[in-house]
mmCIF file of C-alpha atoms in Angstrom:
data_model
loop_
_atom_site.group_PDB
_atom_site.id
_atom_site.type_symbol
_atom_site.label_atom_id
_atom_site.label_comp_id
_atom_site.label_asym_id
_atom_site.label_seq_id
_atom_site.Cartn_x
_atom_site.Cartn_y
_atom_site.Cartn_z
ATOM 1 C CA MET W 1 -0.373 -0.091 0.342
ATOM 2 C CA ALA W 2 2.603 1.963 0.738
ATOM 3 C CA HIS W 3 4.367 1.968 -2.056
ATOM 4 C CA ASP W 4 0.903 2.070 -5.012
ATOM 5 C CA ILE W 5 0.865 5.845 -3.067
ATOM 6 C CA GLN W 6 4.524 6.818 -3.421
ATOM 7 C CA ASN W 7 4.383 6.071 -7.362
ATOM 8 C CA ASP W 8 0.767 8.658 -7.536
ATOM 9 C CA ILE W 9 3.144 10.993 -5.549
ATOM 10 C CA ASP W 10 5.279 10.638 -8.697
ATOM 11 C CA THR W 11 3.386 10.652 -11.026
ATOM 12 C CA MET W 12 1.699 13.786 -9.750
ATOM 13 C CA GLN W 13 5.188 15.173 -9.257
ATOM 14 C CA GLY W 14 6.187 14.644 -12.437
ATOM 15 C CA ILE W 15 2.931 16.941 -14.011
ATOM 16 C CA ALA W 16 4.196 19.375 -15.796
ATOM 17 C CA ALA W 17 0.904 21.809 -15.335
ATOM 18 C CA ILE W 18 0.538 22.106 -11.690
ATOM 19 C CA PRO W 19 2.877 24.850 -10.876
ATOM 20 C CA ALA W 20 1.140 27.079 -12.889
ATOM 21 C CA ILE W 21 -2.306 25.842 -11.402
ATOM 22 C CA LEU W 22 -0.736 26.712 -8.140
ATOM 23 C CA GLU W 23 0.113 29.881 -8.905
ATOM 24 C CA MET W 24 -2.812 30.886 -10.793
ATOM 25 C CA VAL W 25 -4.971 29.402 -7.629
ATOM 26 C CA CYS W 26 -2.212 32.233 -5.978
ATOM 27 C CA ARG W 27 -3.412 34.771 -7.808
ATOM 28 C CA THR W 28 -6.884 34.615 -8.127
ATOM 29 C CA THR W 29 -8.074 34.134 -4.470
ATOM 30 C CA GLY W 30 -5.021 36.129 -3.036
ATOM 31 C CA MET W 31 -4.003 33.110 -0.513
ATOM 32 C CA GLY W 32 -0.702 31.887 -0.167
ATOM 33 C CA PHE W 33 -1.112 28.320 0.333
ATOM 34 C CA ALA W 34 -1.633 26.220 -2.339
ATOM 35 C CA ALA W 35 -1.462 22.875 -2.492
ATOM 36 C CA VAL W 36 -2.390 19.032 -4.837
ATOM 37 C CA ALA W 37 -1.690 16.513 -1.944
ATOM 38 C CA ARG W 38 -2.821 12.784 -1.710
ATOM 39 C CA VAL W 39 -5.310 11.727 1.211
ATOM 40 C CA THR W 40 -6.027 8.334 1.849
ATOM 41 C CA GLU W 41 -7.908 7.947 5.585
ATOM 42 C CA GLU W 42 -5.122 7.303 6.750
ATOM 43 C CA ARG W 43 -2.014 9.472 5.118
ATOM 44 C CA TRP W 44 -1.865 13.429 4.400
ATOM 45 C CA VAL W 45 1.265 14.095 1.385
ATOM 46 C CA ALA W 46 1.990 16.684 -0.299
ATOM 47 C CA CYS W 47 2.501 16.142 -4.099
ATOM 48 C CA GLN W 48 3.137 20.146 -5.313
ATOM 49 C CA VAL W 49 3.625 23.034 -3.116
ATOM 50 C CA LEU W 50 3.719 26.300 -3.234
ATOM 51 C CA ASP W 51 4.116 28.642 -0.467
ATOM 52 C CA ASN W 52 4.061 32.090 -0.716
ATOM 53 C CA ILE W 53 3.369 32.178 3.190
ATOM 54 C CA GLY W 54 6.166 30.142 5.343
ATOM 55 C CA PHE W 55 3.890 27.811 5.695
ATOM 56 C CA GLY W 56 6.963 25.497 5.396
ATOM 57 C CA LEU W 57 5.353 22.320 4.262
ATOM 58 C CA PRO W 58 7.531 21.569 1.052
ATOM 59 C CA ALA W 59 6.735 19.390 -1.540
ATOM 60 C CA GLY W 60 6.565 15.288 0.019
ATOM 61 C CA GLY W 61 5.732 16.546 3.276
ATOM 62 C CA GLU W 62 2.690 15.072 4.891
ATOM 63 C CA LEU W 63 0.449 16.384 7.140
ATOM 64 C CA ASP W 64 -1.876 14.062 10.221
ATOM 65 C CA VAL W 65 -4.603 13.483 7.804
ATOM 66 C CA GLU W 66 -6.342 13.992 11.842
ATOM 67 C CA THR W 67 -6.181 17.508 11.042
ATOM 68 C CA THR W 68 -7.432 18.692 8.253
ATOM 69 C CA LEU W 69 -10.614 19.312 6.671
ATOM 70 C CA CYS W 70 -8.860 16.776 3.703
ATOM 71 C CA HIS W 71 -9.569 14.268 5.168
ATOM 72 C CA GLU W 72 -13.360 16.087 5.179
ATOM 73 C CA VAL W 73 -13.031 16.324 1.347
ATOM 74 C CA ARG W 74 -12.186 12.568 1.346
ATOM 75 C CA GLN W 75 -15.098 10.849 3.261
ATOM 76 C CA LEU W 76 -18.272 13.508 1.660
ATOM 77 C CA ARG W 77 -15.950 14.048 -1.889
ATOM 78 C CA GLU W 78 -17.561 17.519 -1.149
ATOM 79 C CA VAL W 79 -16.107 21.148 -1.966
ATOM 80 C CA ILE W 80 -15.398 22.626 1.451
ATOM 81 C CA ALA W 81 -15.169 26.595 1.053
ATOM 82 C CA ILE W 82 -13.842 29.020 4.315
ATOM 83 C CA ASP W 83 -14.820 32.357 3.336
ATOM 84 C CA ASN W 84 -14.156 33.936 7.660
ATOM 85 C CA VAL W 85 -13.690 31.168 9.323
ATOM 86 C CA ALA W 86 -14.135 34.275 12.426
ATOM 87 C CA GLU W 87 -17.543 34.327 10.745
ATOM 88 C CA ASP W 88 -17.944 30.686 9.780
ATOM 89 C CA PRO W 89 -20.792 29.036 11.486
ATOM 90 C CA VAL W 90 -20.069 25.847 10.669
ATOM 91 C CA TYR W 91 -15.887 26.463 11.258
ATOM 92 C CA CYS W 92 -15.260 29.373 13.799
ATOM 93 C CA GLN W 93 -15.150 26.202 16.520
ATOM 94 C CA HIS W 94 -13.340 23.108 14.428
ATOM 95 C CA HIS W 95 -9.906 22.094 15.098
ATOM 96 C CA THR W 96 -8.186 22.509 12.060
ATOM 97 C CA PRO W 97 -8.093 26.440 11.966
ATOM 98 C CA ARG W 98 -7.209 26.852 15.447
ATOM 99 C CA LEU W 99 -4.268 24.316 15.205
ATOM 100 C CA TYR W 100 -3.258 25.971 11.399
ATOM 101 C CA GLY W 101 -4.227 29.823 12.236
ATOM 102 C CA LEU W 102 -6.308 30.100 9.337
ATOM 103 C CA GLN W 103 -8.925 31.944 8.494
ATOM 104 C CA SER W 104 -9.505 31.131 5.089
ATOM 105 C CA TYR W 105 -9.669 27.824 3.560
ATOM 106 C CA ILE W 106 -10.430 25.612 0.065
ATOM 107 C CA SER W 107 -10.046 22.435 -0.757
ATOM 108 C CA VAL W 108 -11.265 20.719 -4.041
ATOM 109 C CA PRO W 109 -11.677 16.718 -4.380
ATOM 110 C CA VAL W 110 -9.483 15.453 -7.285
ATOM 111 C CA ILE W 111 -11.779 12.154 -8.779
ATOM 112 C CA LEU W 112 -9.801 10.233 -11.596
ATOM 113 C CA PRO W 113 -11.590 9.559 -14.328
ATOM 114 C CA ASP W 114 -12.492 5.959 -13.606
ATOM 115 C CA GLY W 115 -14.067 7.313 -10.394
ATOM 116 C CA ARG W 116 -11.084 6.625 -7.838
ATOM 117 C CA PHE W 117 -10.723 9.272 -5.285
ATOM 118 C CA PHE W 118 -7.096 10.839 -5.318
ATOM 119 C CA GLY W 119 -6.363 13.125 -2.709
ATOM 120 C CA THR W 120 -7.124 17.527 -2.796
ATOM 121 C CA LEU W 121 -5.918 20.916 -4.397
ATOM 122 C CA CYS W 122 -5.947 23.062 -1.162
ATOM 123 C CA ALA W 123 -5.517 26.645 -0.584
ATOM 124 C CA ILE W 124 -4.767 28.164 3.056
ATOM 125 C CA ASP W 125 -4.286 32.056 4.715
ATOM 126 C CA ALA W 126 -4.406 33.211 7.522
ATOM 127 C CA LYS W 127 -6.871 36.395 6.058
ATOM 128 C CA PRO W 128 -9.992 35.868 4.868
ATOM 129 C CA ALA W 129 -10.448 35.019 0.707
ATOM 130 C CA LYS W 130 -13.629 35.282 -0.731
ATOM 131 C CA LEU W 131 -13.595 32.009 -2.015
ATOM 132 C CA SER W 132 -17.308 30.488 -1.919
ATOM 133 C CA ASP W 133 -18.894 31.980 -4.886
ATOM 134 C CA PRO W 134 -19.734 29.775 -7.865
ATOM 135 C CA GLN W 135 -16.678 31.243 -10.140
ATOM 136 C CA THR W 136 -14.515 30.444 -7.714
ATOM 137 C CA VAL W 137 -15.000 26.875 -7.084
ATOM 138 C CA THR W 138 -15.892 26.419 -11.023
ATOM 139 C CA MET W 139 -11.991 27.524 -11.139
ATOM 140 C CA PHE W 140 -10.933 25.554 -8.862
ATOM 141 C CA LYS W 141 -13.184 22.618 -10.123
ATOM 142 C CA LEU W 142 -11.926 22.909 -13.441
ATOM 143 C CA PHE W 143 -8.724 21.997 -12.889
ATOM 144 C CA THR W 144 -9.053 19.560 -10.680
ATOM 145 C CA ASP W 145 -10.312 18.446 -13.460
ATOM 146 C CA LEU W 146 -7.799 18.506 -16.132
ATOM 147 C CA ILE W 147 -5.091 17.313 -12.790
ATOM 148 C CA GLY W 148 -7.509 14.560 -12.750
ATOM 149 C CA PHE W 149 -7.234 14.215 -15.974
ATOM 150 C CA GLN W 150 -3.708 14.085 -16.579
ATOM 151 C CA PHE W 151 -2.725 11.607 -13.617
ATOM 152 C CA ASP W 152 -4.251 8.971 -15.467
ATOM 153 C CA ALA W 153 -2.840 9.406 -18.798
ATOM 154 C CA ALA W 154 0.330 9.441 -16.824
ATOM 155 C CA GLU W 155 -0.291 6.509 -15.079
ATOM 156 C CA LYS W 156 -1.319 4.216 -18.034
ATOM 157 C CA LEU W 157 1.285 4.874 -19.951
ATOM 158 C CA SER W 158 3.541 3.565 -17.611
ATOM 159 C CA SER W 159 1.224 0.579 -16.851
ATOM 160 C CA THR W 160 1.096 0.684 -20.317
ATOM 161 C CA ARG W 161 4.881 0.402 -20.574
ATOM 162 C CA ALA W 162 5.523 -1.768 -18.053
ATOM 163 C CA SER W 163 3.923 -4.851 -19.699
ATOM 164 C CA LEU W 164 5.450 -4.105 -22.862
ATOM 165 C CA ILE W 165 6.377 -7.878 -23.916
ATOM 166 C CA ASP W 166 7.630 -7.525 -27.776
ATOM 167 C CA ALA W 167 7.393 -5.218 -30.633
ATOM 168 C CA LYS W 168 3.950 -6.317 -31.833
ATOM 169 C CA THR W 169 3.131 -6.222 -28.648
ATOM 170 C CA ALA W 170 3.731 -2.670 -27.969
ATOM 171 C CA SER W 171 2.687 -1.620 -31.262
ATOM 172 C CA GLU W 172 -0.924 -1.978 -30.479
ATOM 173 C CA LEU W 173 -0.986 -1.392 -26.584
ATOM 174 C CA ARG W 174 0.203 1.879 -27.861
ATOM 175 C CA GLU W 175 -2.039 2.552 -31.104
ATOM 176 C CA GLN W 176 -5.200 1.556 -28.591
ATOM 177 C CA PHE W 177 -4.215 3.787 -25.914
ATOM 178 C CA ILE W 178 -3.808 6.676 -27.982
ATOM 179 C CA ALA W 179 -6.766 6.540 -29.816
ATOM 180 C CA VAL W 180 -8.934 6.609 -26.216
ATOM 181 C CA LEU W 181 -6.397 9.354 -24.542
ATOM 182 C CA GLY W 182 -6.628 11.553 -27.406
ATOM 183 C CA HIS W 183 -10.688 10.983 -27.873
ATOM 184 C CA ASP W 184 -10.907 11.389 -23.843
ATOM 185 C CA LEU W 185 -8.537 14.641 -23.066
ATOM 186 C CA ARG W 186 -11.301 16.271 -25.181
ATOM 187 C CA ASN W 187 -13.656 17.148 -22.357
ATOM 188 C CA PRO W 188 -10.791 18.775 -20.102
ATOM 189 C CA VAL W 189 -9.216 21.145 -22.673
ATOM 190 C CA ALA W 190 -12.368 22.091 -24.005
ATOM 191 C CA SER W 191 -12.984 23.074 -20.103
ATOM 192 C CA ILE W 192 -10.256 24.761 -19.507
ATOM 193 C CA THR W 193 -10.431 26.945 -22.728
ATOM 194 C CA GLY W 194 -12.827 28.088 -20.696
ATOM 195 C CA GLY W 195 -12.348 28.819 -17.764
ATOM 196 C CA ILE W 196 -9.341 30.583 -19.389
ATOM 197 C CA SER W 197 -11.999 32.909 -21.119
ATOM 198 C CA ILE W 198 -13.985 33.197 -17.992
ATOM 199 C CA LEU W 199 -10.957 34.850 -16.188
ATOM 200 C CA SER W 200 -9.339 36.884 -19.031
ATOM 201 C CA ARG W 201 -12.569 39.105 -18.696
ATOM 202 C CA GLU W 202 -11.245 39.561 -14.749
ATOM 203 C CA PRO W 203 -9.181 42.304 -14.407
ATOM 204 C CA GLN W 204 -5.423 40.680 -14.088
ATOM 205 C CA SER W 205 -2.029 41.421 -12.826
ATOM 206 C CA GLU W 206 0.748 41.390 -14.877
ATOM 207 C CA LYS W 207 2.349 38.682 -12.434
ATOM 208 C CA SER W 208 -1.589 36.795 -13.898
ATOM 209 C CA THR W 209 -2.066 38.074 -17.205
ATOM 210 C CA ARG W 210 1.260 35.448 -17.269
ATOM 211 C CA VAL W 211 0.160 32.832 -16.050
ATOM 212 C CA LEU W 212 -2.823 32.946 -18.193
ATOM 213 C CA SER W 213 -0.146 33.469 -20.747
ATOM 214 C CA MET W 214 1.393 30.413 -20.323
ATOM 215 C CA MET W 215 -1.724 28.268 -20.030
ATOM 216 C CA ARG W 216 -3.149 29.706 -23.112
ATOM 217 C CA GLY W 217 0.219 28.545 -25.259
ATOM 218 C CA SER W 218 -0.243 25.021 -22.674
ATOM 219 C CA VAL W 219 -3.673 24.211 -24.342
ATOM 220 C CA LEU W 220 -2.213 24.621 -27.414
ATOM 221 C CA ARG W 221 0.575 22.683 -27.003
ATOM 222 C CA MET W 222 -2.157 20.176 -26.127
ATOM 223 C CA SER W 223 -5.290 20.660 -28.199
ATOM 224 C CA ALA W 224 -1.901 19.584 -31.127
ATOM 225 C CA LEU W 225 -1.280 16.436 -29.272
ATOM 226 C CA ILE W 226 -3.953 15.241 -29.517
ATOM 227 C CA ASP W 227 -4.545 15.804 -32.981
ATOM 228 C CA ASN W 228 -1.866 14.990 -34.092
ATOM 229 C CA VAL W 229 -2.050 10.767 -31.318
ATOM 230 C CA MET W 230 -5.945 11.101 -33.629
ATOM 231 C CA ASP W 231 -4.647 11.475 -37.186
ATOM 232 C CA PHE W 232 -1.123 8.482 -35.678
ATOM 233 C CA ALA W 233 -4.091 7.284 -34.270
ATOM 234 C CA ARG W 234 -6.455 7.259 -37.456
ATOM 235 C CA GLY W 235 -3.777 6.798 -39.598
ATOM 236 C CA ARG W 236 -2.220 3.138 -38.707
ATOM 237 C CA LEU W 237 -6.146 1.432 -37.840
ATOM 238 C CA GLY W 238 -6.754 2.215 -41.736
ATOM 239 C CA GLY W 239 -8.019 5.887 -41.693
ATOM 240 C CA GLY W 240 -5.289 8.090 -42.953
ATOM 241 C CA ILE W 241 -4.707 11.776 -43.499
ATOM 242 C CA ALA W 242 -8.176 12.877 -45.600
ATOM 243 C CA LEU W 243 -7.813 15.839 -46.898
ATOM 244 C CA GLN W 244 -10.972 19.013 -47.361
ATOM 245 C CA ARG W 245 -9.160 21.188 -50.550
ATOM 246 C CA ASP W 246 -10.300 24.853 -50.676
ATOM 247 C CA GLN W 247 -10.473 25.967 -54.054
ATOM 248 C CA GLU W 248 -11.835 29.538 -52.818
ATOM 249 C CA THR W 249 -10.861 31.003 -50.227
ATOM 250 C CA SER W 250 -6.638 32.786 -49.654
ATOM 251 C CA LEU W 251 -4.732 30.943 -47.528
ATOM 252 C CA GLN W 252 -2.349 33.007 -46.496
ATOM 253 C CA PRO W 253 -5.275 34.410 -43.295
ATOM 254 C CA THR W 254 -5.206 30.723 -42.159
ATOM 255 C CA LEU W 255 -1.247 31.061 -41.995
ATOM 256 C CA GLU W 256 -1.602 34.426 -40.084
ATOM 257 C CA GLN W 257 -4.163 33.096 -37.794
ATOM 258 C CA VAL W 258 -0.993 30.367 -36.499
ATOM 259 C CA VAL W 259 1.675 32.213 -36.485
ATOM 260 C CA SER W 260 -0.852 34.456 -34.167
ATOM 261 C CA GLU W 261 -1.602 32.035 -31.945
ATOM 262 C CA ILE W 262 1.660 30.206 -31.611
ATOM 263 C CA LEU W 263 2.666 33.733 -30.531
ATOM 264 C CA SER W 264 -0.181 33.710 -28.300
ATOM 265 C CA GLY W 265 1.473 30.838 -25.495
ATOM 266 C CA HIS W 266 4.617 32.341 -26.409
ATOM 267 C CA PRO W 267 4.364 36.129 -26.751
ATOM 268 C CA GLU W 268 9.076 35.915 -25.395
ATOM 269 C CA ARG W 269 9.124 33.892 -28.414
ATOM 270 C CA ARG W 270 10.082 36.784 -31.822
ATOM 271 C CA ILE W 271 8.111 34.931 -35.510
ATOM 272 C CA GLU W 272 8.930 36.770 -37.941
ATOM 273 C CA ALA W 273 6.408 35.643 -41.487
ATOM 274 C CA ASN W 274 7.050 36.863 -44.864
ATOM 275 C CA PHE W 275 3.453 35.734 -47.116
ATOM 276 C CA GLN W 276 3.207 36.946 -50.428
ATOM 277 C CA LEU W 277 0.361 34.401 -51.733
ATOM 278 C CA SER W 278 -1.785 36.231 -53.522
ATOM 279 C CA GLY W 279 -4.027 33.901 -55.320
ATOM 280 C CA VAL W 280 -5.935 30.867 -54.188
ATOM 281 C CA VAL W 281 -3.414 27.812 -53.628
ATOM 282 C CA PRO W 282 -6.221 24.411 -53.992
ATOM 283 C CA VAL W 283 -5.583 22.644 -50.072
ATOM 284 C CA ASP W 284 -6.777 21.824 -46.441
ATOM 285 C CA HIS W 285 -6.043 25.058 -45.222
ATOM 286 C CA GLN W 286 -7.135 23.429 -41.138
ATOM 287 C CA ARG W 287 -3.938 20.865 -42.458
ATOM 288 C CA ILE W 288 -1.462 23.523 -43.153
ATOM 289 C CA ALA W 289 -1.613 24.938 -40.370
ATOM 290 C CA GLN W 290 -2.161 21.928 -38.748
ATOM 291 C CA MET W 291 1.672 20.507 -40.105
ATOM 292 C CA LEU W 292 2.678 24.768 -39.792
ATOM 293 C CA SER W 293 1.874 25.086 -35.861
ATOM 294 C CA ASN W 294 3.454 21.353 -34.953
ATOM 295 C CA LEU W 295 6.424 23.005 -37.286
ATOM 296 C CA LEU W 296 6.519 26.055 -34.692
ATOM 297 C CA GLY W 297 6.050 24.170 -32.011
ATOM 298 C CA ASN W 298 9.170 22.464 -33.302
ATOM 299 C CA ALA W 299 11.120 25.810 -33.228
ATOM 300 C CA VAL W 300 9.751 27.023 -30.792
ATOM 301 C CA THR W 301 11.614 24.595 -28.543
ATOM 302 C CA HIS W 302 14.568 23.575 -29.831
ATOM 303 C CA GLY W 303 15.119 27.128 -31.739
ATOM 304 C CA SER W 304 17.914 30.301 -29.923
ATOM 305 C CA PRO W 305 15.559 31.930 -27.843
ATOM 306 C CA GLY W 306 17.338 35.266 -28.576
ATOM 307 C CA HIS W 307 17.420 34.941 -32.159
ATOM 308 C CA PRO W 308 14.236 34.629 -34.855
ATOM 309 C CA ILE W 309 11.431 32.294 -36.071
ATOM 310 C CA ARG W 310 11.262 32.798 -39.918
ATOM 311 C CA VAL W 311 8.563 32.169 -42.086
ATOM 312 C CA ASP W 312 8.305 31.909 -44.915
ATOM 313 C CA ALA W 313 5.397 31.263 -48.126
ATOM 314 C CA ALA W 314 5.163 31.951 -51.916
ATOM 315 C CA ILE W 315 4.286 30.719 -55.511
ATOM 316 C CA VAL W 316 7.757 29.899 -56.452
ATOM 317 C CA ASP W 317 8.697 28.161 -60.168
ATOM 318 C CA GLY W 318 5.469 26.382 -59.462
ATOM 319 C CA GLU W 319 5.300 24.667 -56.312
ATOM 320 C CA LEU W 320 3.617 25.736 -53.205
ATOM 321 C CA ARG W 321 6.922 26.762 -50.136
ATOM 322 C CA LEU W 322 6.316 26.794 -47.556
ATOM 323 C CA SER W 323 8.927 27.161 -44.963
ATOM 324 C CA VAL W 324 10.276 26.983 -41.093
ATOM 325 C CA ALA W 325 13.593 28.261 -40.496
ATOM 326 C CA ASN W 326 15.148 29.166 -36.952
ATOM 327 C CA SER W 327 18.697 29.304 -34.929
ATOM 328 C CA GLY W 328 19.966 26.813 -33.315
ATOM 329 C CA THR W 329 21.922 23.620 -32.974
ATOM 330 C CA PRO W 330 22.234 21.652 -35.828
ATOM 331 C CA ILE W 331 20.685 18.240 -36.175
ATOM 332 C CA PRO W 332 23.095 15.646 -35.919
ATOM 333 C CA LYS W 333 22.876 13.821 -39.586
ATOM 334 C CA GLU W 334 22.609 10.627 -37.546
ATOM 335 C CA SER W 335 19.238 11.686 -36.689
ATOM 336 C CA LEU W 336 17.562 13.337 -39.808
ATOM 337 C CA GLN W 337 17.234 10.255 -41.287
ATOM 338 C CA LYS W 338 15.203 9.279 -38.371
ATOM 339 C CA LEU W 339 13.010 13.155 -37.411
ATOM 340 C CA PHE W 340 10.102 12.008 -39.903
ATOM 341 C CA GLN W 341 9.640 8.893 -37.795
ATOM 342 C CA PRO W 342 6.551 8.545 -35.523
ATOM 343 C CA PHE W 343 7.369 8.250 -31.361
ATOM 344 C CA LYS W 344 11.344 9.621 -32.955
ATOM 345 C CA ARG W 345 12.324 12.925 -30.584
ATOM 346 C CA GLY W 346 14.666 14.964 -31.275
ATOM 347 C CA GLU W 347 18.405 15.152 -29.185
ATOM 348 C CA GLY W 348 18.241 15.756 -25.574
ATOM 349 C CA SER W 349 14.843 15.899 -25.562
ATOM 350 C CA SER W 350 12.462 15.924 -21.914
ATOM 351 C CA SER W 351 8.874 14.237 -21.526
ATOM 352 C CA LEU W 352 7.950 17.562 -22.021
ATOM 353 C CA GLN W 353 8.670 17.866 -25.528
ATOM 354 C CA GLY W 354 5.731 15.019 -26.776
ATOM 355 C CA LEU W 355 5.412 12.187 -27.784
ATOM 356 C CA GLY W 356 8.016 13.139 -31.353
ATOM 357 C CA LEU W 357 4.436 12.565 -33.175
ATOM 358 C CA GLY W 358 4.437 16.403 -34.675
ATOM 359 C CA LEU W 359 6.788 16.033 -37.742
ATOM 360 C CA TYR W 360 5.602 12.482 -38.374
ATOM 361 C CA ILE W 361 2.004 14.238 -39.000
ATOM 362 C CA ALA W 362 3.116 16.883 -41.015
ATOM 363 C CA SER W 363 5.519 14.581 -43.209
ATOM 364 C CA GLN W 364 2.397 12.526 -43.852
ATOM 365 C CA ILE W 365 0.355 16.108 -44.672
ATOM 366 C CA ALA W 366 2.681 16.492 -46.096
ATOM 367 C CA GLU W 367 2.248 13.748 -49.283
ATOM 368 C CA ALA W 368 -1.541 14.334 -48.536
ATOM 369 C CA HIS W 369 -0.842 16.788 -50.325
ATOM 370 C CA GLY W 370 1.162 15.445 -52.865
ATOM 371 C CA GLY W 371 3.935 16.976 -52.067
ATOM 372 C CA GLN W 372 7.510 16.416 -49.208
ATOM 373 C CA LEU W 373 8.443 17.773 -46.567
ATOM 374 C CA ASP W 374 12.485 18.263 -46.117
ATOM 375 C CA VAL W 375 14.498 19.338 -43.466
ATOM 376 C CA HIS W 376 18.135 21.181 -43.389
ATOM 377 C CA SER W 377 20.345 21.668 -40.396
ATOM 378 C CA ASP W 378 23.708 23.429 -39.639
ATOM 379 C CA GLU W 379 25.848 25.669 -38.296
ATOM 380 C CA THR W 380 22.947 28.778 -39.249
ATOM 381 C CA GLU W 381 19.832 27.750 -38.897
ATOM 382 C CA THR W 382 17.442 24.770 -39.124
ATOM 383 C CA ARG W 383 15.168 25.160 -41.911
ATOM 384 C CA PHE W 384 12.077 22.802 -42.621
ATOM 385 C CA THR W 385 10.461 23.101 -46.529
ATOM 386 C CA PHE W 386 7.485 22.224 -47.290
ATOM 387 C CA ARG W 387 6.733 22.239 -51.719
ATOM 388 C CA MET W 388 3.606 21.220 -53.179
ATOM 389 C CA PRO W 389 3.238 21.250 -56.842
ATOM 390 C CA VAL W 390 0.662 23.959 -57.845
ATOM 391 C CA GLU W 391 -1.481 25.070 -61.564
ATOM 392 C CA PRO W 392 -0.974 28.266 -62.542
ATOM 393 C CA GLN W 393 -3.711 30.945 -61.221
ATOM 394 C CA HIS W 394 -4.292 34.104 -62.107
ATOM 395 C CA GLY W 395 -3.173 36.636 -59.533
ATOM 396 C CA GLN W 396 0.271 34.304 -58.664
ATOM 397 C CA ALA W 397 3.415 35.107 -59.805
ATOM 398 C CA ALA W 398 6.335 33.207 -60.269
ATOM 399 C CA GLY W 399 9.246 33.492 -58.612
#
């Protein structure tokens, strides 16, 4: 049992989105301490912590579960929110606020998708705070939904890896897993997007504005990852990448929108775009946007932060040419041949950089359009270029 709890704690500590969630909780509520805790009948253990008031409990620290209100949350599976302990008829004489010197408190259960109770997302402070209003409670529930789904995904992935026996079994389990994962993650992503939209309409400090921007970037990456894994699953299970070519609308506004979305999630980066597409190019706009988003995401991850990312699109010598270039460490020659294979990532990739499907899906979109995606990498730049033959149309000049 103790080993299982430690595994749960380790898994929760590996979820990269939680620090941003705890920061957003403290900024929007004014609370000084927030944590995600594993709560059982016998134990209360902090998995990740943000402590701005010197409460003194680090990640991995424990409290006597009987002294916490999270113990009651576990039993009832209901939110406890206290604006002002001194004025609260239920909790003014409760032992927990007296023991820890609290005047405001909120704890929301983290329920996993299969119905298991994991623990709580909680926040405390020595001064009163407005916590029981529906907007604040809804925000906490959106965050606990996201935490629960991310924990479940990490747990399933760990279980899948542990049970792999041979390459064929690994492939079958992985494809089944990503198909289910891609589908099930859309709902919490939509919920978080809605929560960000609600919070964006409220007055923001400079720091909370940056946190919201970081969260938008995380949602963009999560949405792109879901699209990629679903496309991979469809391709491996026989569906392939289907196209809906647009014969009437200019592609340029679509490309500009992708650049704008990437910048909204990474305002610290600079993207120099040069689009010269005055006419109509018969492509699937959504798929080309997905390909550009994947290429830009790759450039943000691997490119030098001090240099701009360059994006160009034009009709040249009867071809649509769309390229993304960034400065930074060149890709090793031995890695270039495997770059467009699924589940392959660049040197030094971390768990924060996805499953290694972005470039693979981009290459599949290029092939579906009858084109190709190439890469050139040296000390000067790394440039990905999509080329697709196009029929000459009125209003388009060859370069």
